[in-house]
Amino acid sequence: MKIQMVDLKGQYQKIKSEIDAEISKVIDQTAFINGSQVKEFSKNLANYLGVKYVIPCGNGTDALQIALMSLGLERGDEIILPAFTYIATAEVVALLGLTPVLVDVFDDSFNICPEQVEKVITSKTKAIVPVHLFGQSADMEALTAIAKKHNLRIIEDNAQAIGAEYTFSDKSSKKTGTIGDIGCTSFFPSKNLGCYGDGGAIFTNDDQLGQKIQMIANHGQNKKYYHKYIGVNSRLDSIQAAILNVKLKYLDTYSQARQKAAMYYSENLSEISEIKTPVVSEFSTHVFHQYTLKIADNRRDDLKKHLNDSGIPANIYYPMPLNKQEAFANLAKSPLNLTTTNNLCNSVLSLPMHTELSKEQQDFIINSIKNFF
Ligand SMILES: *Cc1c(COP(=O)(O)O)cnc(C)c1O
């Protein structure tokens, strides 16, 4: 049985005629950059998310960098973010001469711990970058309260959670990425809303930030050859926007397929005492960018090998926390213990998760895990 971590081909085959027609249209029009599809996608995604500005850009890492650039920060300003995340979240902070301050995450949700955030705030702290890791929201209500109290900005790294919904204690709800000052996402092919190359976007409801972000992504100009800011050149090209316009229509269906697959895994794996299945926080839906188990007794690496040997891909996100990365040795600060993060890097294992996963494939994976224990 052939099992992939992500089945991009199977997904494409189901929408091939629509996708191919839209790609052809772009090529016929030869408006490869800033074609009508880009504006259309930005409008469609803004409607879907319920946010005022969606500024498409080249990739998710650019989105984070541009978001930080829009805040008018100074060298040495501190940005608080989780130690358990993908490198991009912290990399752009360091690249801009800012200091990443790493804090721990919760053992159950894998998301940033607000109590720790509040403890590491100094007079240099300017922003918090929560990451909605693996597909569910961080505790945005607690983080928003801290940001308000200390006059900090919030940039949400929503690269893994597009389509997830956060519910506040007053029962109102918002899509992740639209709660803080700025939200960032990636359309990397394997992300929940993926294009067929690189892509990303920045969201905000703030008029000033929206206009400034638009300019920074386009060489700091809004009138050609008149540059107000030092910016970057970061664009979503028209072919990618055309593909995303088709795929956005299916995003909720895709999320449901992931949720269904996740539920099936959990129903069958939770009885194994060495395994902890993913926990869904009461304030957020989970769109399962990853389905991530915790494996007890240092048996994670052996289980991974057992699965890989049976032709089942299973990956470790992430094997090394940011606080142990060589690149950050002299650049990042971690004032508090990062016990949970360090433990998670030794115990997490993500199983194949995508929109095309069949029950037969899942049964094969589940049986292989049961055989191991
Ligand atoms: C994928 C990802 C990014 C970066 O997106 P790219 O499009 O690959 O640049 C940033 N943060 C997180 C949490 C991600 O998963």
Coordinates of C-alpha atoms and ligand atoms in Angstrom, one line a residue:
M1 CA 0.0 0.0 0.0
K2 CA 1.4 3.4 -1.0
I3 CA 1.0 6.0 1.7
Q4 CA 2.2 9.5 1.6
M5 CA 2.6 12.2 4.3
V6 CA 0.6 14.5 2.0
D7 CA -1.2 13.4 -1.2
L8 CA -1.0 16.4 -3.5
K9 CA -1.6 14.4 -6.6
G10 CA -4.8 12.7 -5.4
Q11 CA -6.2 16.1 -4.4
Y12 CA -5.3 17.7 -7.7
Q13 CA -6.9 14.9 -9.8
K14 CA -10.3 15.6 -8.2
I15 CA -10.2 19.3 -9.3
K16 CA -8.0 18.9 -12.3
S17 CA -10.4 20.3 -14.9
E18 CA -11.1 23.5 -12.9
I19 CA -7.5 24.1 -12.0
D20 CA -6.2 23.5 -15.6
A21 CA -8.8 25.9 -17.0
E22 CA -7.8 28.6 -14.6
I23 CA -4.1 28.1 -15.3
S24 CA -4.8 28.3 -19.0
K25 CA -6.7 31.6 -18.6
V26 CA -3.7 33.2 -16.9
I27 CA -1.3 32.0 -19.6
D28 CA -3.7 33.3 -22.3
Q29 CA -3.9 36.7 -20.6
T30 CA -0.1 36.7 -20.0
A31 CA -0.7 38.8 -16.9
F32 CA 1.7 36.7 -14.9
I33 CA 2.3 39.3 -12.3
N34 CA -0.5 41.3 -10.6
G35 CA -3.1 39.8 -12.8
S36 CA -6.8 40.0 -12.0
Q37 CA -6.6 36.7 -10.3
V38 CA -4.4 38.1 -7.5
K39 CA -6.9 40.9 -6.6
E40 CA -9.8 38.4 -6.9
F41 CA -8.1 36.0 -4.5
S42 CA -7.2 38.7 -2.1
K43 CA -10.9 39.7 -2.0
N44 CA -12.2 36.1 -1.8
L45 CA -9.8 35.3 1.1
A46 CA -10.7 38.5 2.9
N47 CA -14.4 37.5 2.7
Y48 CA -13.7 34.0 3.8
L49 CA -11.7 35.2 6.9
G50 CA -13.9 38.2 7.7
V51 CA -10.9 40.5 7.6
K52 CA -10.5 43.9 6.0
Y53 CA -7.1 43.6 4.3
V54 CA -5.5 40.5 2.7
I55 CA -2.1 41.3 1.2
P56 CA -0.7 38.4 -0.9
C57 CA 3.0 37.9 -0.9
G58 CA 5.8 35.5 -2.0
N59 CA 5.7 33.0 0.9
G60 CA 4.9 32.6 4.6
T61 CA 8.3 33.6 5.7
D62 CA 8.1 36.9 3.8
A63 CA 4.7 37.4 5.3
L64 CA 6.2 37.3 8.8
Q65 CA 9.1 39.5 7.8
I66 CA 6.9 42.2 6.2
A67 CA 4.5 42.1 9.2
L68 CA 7.4 42.8 11.5
M69 CA 8.8 45.5 9.2
S70 CA 5.4 47.3 9.3
L71 CA 5.6 47.8 13.1
G72 CA 8.4 50.4 13.0
L73 CA 10.7 48.5 15.4
E74 CA 14.2 49.3 16.4
R75 CA 17.3 47.1 16.6
G76 CA 17.4 45.2 19.9
D77 CA 13.6 45.3 20.4
E78 CA 12.3 42.0 21.8
I79 CA 9.7 39.7 20.2
I80 CA 8.3 36.9 22.2
L81 CA 7.5 33.6 20.5
P82 CA 7.3 29.9 21.2
A83 CA 10.5 27.8 21.2
F84 CA 8.5 24.9 19.7
T85 CA 7.8 26.1 16.1
Y86 CA 9.2 26.1 12.6
I87 CA 12.4 28.2 12.2
A88 CA 10.8 30.8 10.0
T89 CA 8.9 32.4 13.0
A90 CA 12.1 33.3 14.7
E91 CA 14.4 33.6 11.7
V92 CA 12.8 36.8 10.4
V93 CA 13.0 38.4 13.9
A94 CA 16.8 37.8 14.0
L95 CA 17.2 38.9 10.4
L96 CA 15.7 42.3 11.2
G97 CA 18.1 42.8 14.1
L98 CA 15.4 42.1 16.7
T99 CA 15.8 39.7 19.5
P100 CA 13.7 36.5 19.6
V101 CA 12.7 35.8 23.2
L102 CA 11.7 32.1 23.4
V103 CA 9.1 30.8 25.8
D104 CA 7.6 27.4 26.5
V105 CA 4.4 25.8 25.2
F106 CA 1.7 23.7 26.7
D107 CA 2.2 20.0 26.8
D108 CA -1.3 19.3 25.5
S109 CA -2.0 21.9 22.8
F110 CA 1.7 22.5 21.8
N111 CA 0.9 26.2 21.7
I112 CA 2.5 29.2 23.5
C113 CA 2.0 29.5 27.2
P114 CA 0.6 33.0 28.0
E115 CA 1.8 32.9 31.6
Q116 CA 5.3 32.5 30.4
V117 CA 4.9 35.3 27.9
E118 CA 3.9 37.7 30.7
K119 CA 6.9 36.7 32.8
V120 CA 9.5 37.6 30.1
I121 CA 8.2 41.0 29.2
T122 CA 10.8 43.8 29.5
S123 CA 10.9 47.5 28.6
K124 CA 12.2 46.3 25.2
T125 CA 9.4 43.9 24.4
K126 CA 7.3 45.1 21.4
A127 CA 5.4 42.2 20.1
I128 CA 4.2 38.6 20.6
V129 CA 4.1 36.1 17.8
P130 CA 1.9 33.2 18.7
V131 CA 2.0 30.2 16.3
H132 CA -1.2 28.3 15.8
L133 CA 0.7 25.1 15.7
F134 CA -0.4 22.0 13.8
G135 CA -3.8 23.5 13.1
Q136 CA -5.4 24.9 16.3
S137 CA -5.4 28.4 17.8
A138 CA -3.2 29.5 20.7
D139 CA -5.0 31.1 23.7
M140 CA -5.7 34.4 22.0
E141 CA -8.0 35.8 24.7
A142 CA -5.2 35.5 27.3
L143 CA -2.6 36.8 24.9
T144 CA -4.7 39.8 23.8
A145 CA -5.2 40.7 27.4
I146 CA -1.4 40.6 28.1
A147 CA -0.7 42.6 24.9
K148 CA -3.2 45.3 25.9
K149 CA -1.9 45.6 29.4
H150 CA 1.7 46.0 28.2
N151 CA 1.0 47.8 25.0
L152 CA 2.4 45.1 22.7
R153 CA 1.4 44.1 19.2
I154 CA 0.4 40.6 18.2
I155 CA 1.4 39.0 14.9
E156 CA -0.3 35.6 14.5
D157 CA 1.7 32.9 12.6
N158 CA -1.3 31.2 11.0
A159 CA 0.7 29.2 8.5
Q160 CA -0.6 25.9 9.8
A161 CA -4.1 26.8 10.9
I162 CA -5.9 28.6 8.1
G163 CA -9.7 28.0 8.4
A164 CA -9.5 27.3 12.2
E165 CA -12.0 29.2 14.3
Y166 CA -11.3 30.7 17.8
T167 CA -14.2 31.1 20.2
F168 CA -14.0 33.9 22.9
S169 CA -15.5 33.5 26.3
D170 CA -18.5 35.7 25.2
K171 CA -19.2 33.0 22.6
S172 CA -18.3 35.2 19.6
S173 CA -15.8 33.7 17.3
K174 CA -13.2 34.7 14.7
K175 CA -11.0 32.9 12.2
T176 CA -7.4 32.5 13.4
G177 CA -5.1 35.1 11.8
T178 CA -7.7 37.8 12.2
I179 CA -7.6 38.3 16.0
G180 CA -4.2 40.0 16.6
D181 CA -3.0 43.1 14.9
I182 CA -1.6 41.2 11.9
G183 CA -2.0 37.6 10.7
C184 CA 0.4 35.7 8.4
T185 CA 0.0 32.6 6.4
S186 CA 1.8 30.3 3.9
F187 CA 0.4 28.7 0.7
F188 CA 3.3 26.2 0.5
P189 CA 1.9 23.2 -1.4
S190 CA 1.6 20.9 1.7
K191 CA -0.1 23.6 3.9
N192 CA -3.9 23.3 4.4
L193 CA -4.5 25.9 1.7
G194 CA -1.6 25.2 -0.6
C195 CA -0.8 26.5 -4.1
Y196 CA 1.5 24.8 -6.7
G197 CA 4.6 26.7 -5.8
D198 CA 5.4 29.3 -3.2
G199 CA 2.9 31.8 -1.8
G200 CA 1.8 33.6 1.3
A201 CA -0.4 36.4 2.6
I202 CA -0.7 38.9 5.4
F203 CA -4.1 39.9 7.1
T204 CA -5.1 42.9 9.1
N205 CA -8.1 45.0 10.0
D206 CA -6.0 48.1 10.7
D207 CA -6.2 50.7 7.9
Q208 CA -2.8 52.1 8.6
L209 CA -1.0 48.8 8.9
G210 CA -2.9 47.5 5.8
Q211 CA -1.7 50.3 3.6
K212 CA 1.8 50.2 5.0
I213 CA 2.1 46.4 4.6
Q214 CA 0.9 46.7 1.0
M215 CA 3.6 49.2 0.3
I216 CA 6.4 47.3 2.1
A217 CA 5.6 44.2 0.1
N218 CA 6.0 46.3 -3.1
H219 CA 9.3 48.1 -2.6
G220 CA 7.9 50.6 -0.2
Q221 CA 5.8 52.4 -2.8
N222 CA 2.2 52.9 -3.7
K223 CA 3.0 55.2 -6.6
K224 CA 5.5 53.7 -9.0
Y225 CA 9.0 55.0 -8.5
Y226 CA 8.2 57.0 -5.4
H227 CA 9.4 55.0 -2.4
K228 CA 8.3 55.9 1.1
Y229 CA 9.7 52.9 3.0
I230 CA 12.5 50.4 2.5
G231 CA 10.5 47.5 1.4
V232 CA 10.9 44.1 -0.3
N233 CA 9.8 42.5 -3.5
S234 CA 7.4 39.8 -2.5
R235 CA 4.5 38.8 -4.7
L236 CA 2.0 36.0 -5.2
D237 CA 2.0 35.3 -8.9
S238 CA -1.2 35.2 -11.0
I239 CA -1.0 31.4 -11.7
Q240 CA -0.7 30.7 -7.9
A241 CA -3.6 33.1 -7.2
A242 CA -5.7 31.4 -9.9
I243 CA -5.1 28.0 -8.2
L244 CA -5.8 29.3 -4.8
N245 CA -9.1 30.8 -6.0
V246 CA -10.2 27.3 -6.9
K247 CA -8.9 25.6 -3.8
L248 CA -10.3 28.2 -1.4
K249 CA -13.8 27.0 -2.3
Y250 CA -12.9 23.6 -1.0
L251 CA -11.0 24.7 2.1
D252 CA -13.8 23.9 4.6
T253 CA -14.4 20.5 2.9
Y254 CA -10.7 19.8 3.1
S255 CA -10.7 20.7 6.8
Q256 CA -13.6 18.4 7.4
A257 CA -11.7 15.5 5.7
R258 CA -8.7 16.1 7.9
Q259 CA -10.9 16.3 11.1
K260 CA -12.6 13.0 10.1
A261 CA -9.2 11.3 9.6
A262 CA -8.0 12.7 12.9
M263 CA -11.0 11.4 14.7
Y264 CA -10.5 7.9 13.2
Y265 CA -6.9 7.8 14.3
S266 CA -7.7 9.0 17.8
E267 CA -10.6 6.5 18.2
N268 CA -8.2 3.7 17.4
L269 CA -5.0 4.8 19.0
S270 CA -6.1 6.3 22.3
E271 CA -6.4 2.9 23.9
I272 CA -2.6 2.3 23.6
S273 CA -1.2 3.4 26.9
E274 CA 2.2 4.5 25.5
I275 CA 0.4 7.0 23.1
K276 CA -1.2 10.4 23.8
T277 CA -3.4 11.4 20.9
P278 CA -3.9 15.1 20.1
V279 CA -5.9 17.3 22.4
V280 CA -8.4 19.9 20.9
S281 CA -8.6 23.0 23.0
E282 CA -12.1 24.1 24.1
F283 CA -11.7 27.5 22.5
S284 CA -10.6 26.5 19.1
T285 CA -11.5 24.2 16.2
H286 CA -8.6 22.1 14.9
V287 CA -7.9 21.8 11.2
F288 CA -5.1 19.2 11.7
H289 CA -2.3 20.5 9.5
Q290 CA -0.5 17.8 11.4
Y291 CA -1.8 14.8 13.4
T292 CA 0.8 14.6 16.1
L293 CA 1.1 11.9 18.7
K294 CA 3.2 11.9 21.9
I295 CA 5.1 8.7 22.5
A296 CA 6.1 7.7 26.0
D297 CA 9.2 5.9 27.3
N298 CA 11.7 7.1 24.7
R299 CA 10.1 4.8 22.2
R300 CA 9.4 7.5 19.6
D301 CA 12.4 6.9 17.4
D302 CA 11.9 3.1 17.4
L303 CA 8.2 3.5 16.4
K304 CA 9.2 5.9 13.7
K305 CA 11.7 3.4 12.3
H306 CA 9.1 0.6 12.6
L307 CA 6.6 2.6 10.6
N308 CA 9.1 3.8 8.0
D309 CA 10.3 0.3 7.5
S310 CA 6.7 -0.8 6.7
G311 CA 6.5 2.0 4.1
I312 CA 4.6 4.4 6.3
P313 CA 6.0 7.9 6.4
A314 CA 5.9 9.4 9.9
N315 CA 7.8 12.6 10.6
I316 CA 9.1 14.5 13.6
Y317 CA 7.9 18.2 13.8
Y318 CA 10.2 19.4 15.3
P319 CA 13.3 17.4 16.2
M320 CA 15.2 20.4 17.6
P321 CA 13.8 23.3 19.5
L322 CA 14.8 26.9 18.5
N323 CA 16.7 27.3 21.8
K324 CA 19.1 24.6 20.7
Q325 CA 19.6 25.7 17.1
E326 CA 23.2 26.8 16.4
A327 CA 22.0 29.8 14.4
F328 CA 20.4 31.3 17.4
A329 CA 23.1 30.5 19.9
N330 CA 24.0 34.2 20.4
L331 CA 20.8 35.7 19.1
A332 CA 17.8 34.4 21.0
K333 CA 17.0 34.7 24.6
S334 CA 15.3 32.1 26.7
P335 CA 15.0 33.5 30.2
L336 CA 12.8 30.6 31.5
N337 CA 13.1 26.9 31.4
L338 CA 11.8 25.3 28.2
T339 CA 11.2 21.9 29.8
T340 CA 8.0 21.1 27.8
T341 CA 9.5 22.2 24.5
N342 CA 12.6 20.1 25.1
N343 CA 10.6 17.0 26.0
L344 CA 8.2 17.4 23.1
C345 CA 11.1 17.3 20.6
N346 CA 12.0 13.9 22.0
S347 CA 8.4 12.5 22.0
V348 CA 6.3 13.9 19.1
L349 CA 5.6 11.9 16.0
S350 CA 3.3 13.1 13.2
L351 CA 1.3 10.6 11.1
P352 CA 0.3 10.9 7.5
M353 CA -2.5 13.5 7.3
H354 CA -4.1 14.9 4.2
T355 CA -7.4 15.3 2.5
E356 CA -7.3 12.0 0.5
L357 CA -6.4 9.6 3.3
S358 CA -8.6 6.5 3.0
K359 CA -9.9 4.3 5.8
E360 CA -7.8 1.4 4.3
Q361 CA -4.7 3.4 4.6
Q362 CA -5.5 4.5 8.1
D363 CA -6.2 0.9 9.1
F364 CA -2.9 -0.1 7.8
I365 CA -1.1 2.6 9.7
I366 CA -3.1 1.9 12.9
N367 CA -2.4 -1.8 12.7
S368 CA 1.3 -1.2 12.2
I369 CA 1.3 1.0 15.3
K370 CA -0.6 -1.7 17.3
N371 CA 1.8 -4.4 16.2
F372 CA 4.7 -2.3 17.5
F373 CA 3.4 -1.9 21.0
Ligands
LIG1 C1 5.4 26.9 6.7 C2 5.5 27.8 7.9 C3 6.1 29.1 7.7 C4 6.8 29.5 6.5 O1 6.1 29.5 5.3 P1 6.9 29.4 3.9 O2 5.8 29.7 2.9 O3 7.5 28.1 3.8 O4 7.9 30.5 3.9 C5 6.1 29.9 8.8 N1 5.7 29.5 10.0 C6 5.2 28.2 10.2 C7 4.6 27.8 11.6 C8 5.1 27.3 9.1 O5 4.6 26.1 9.3

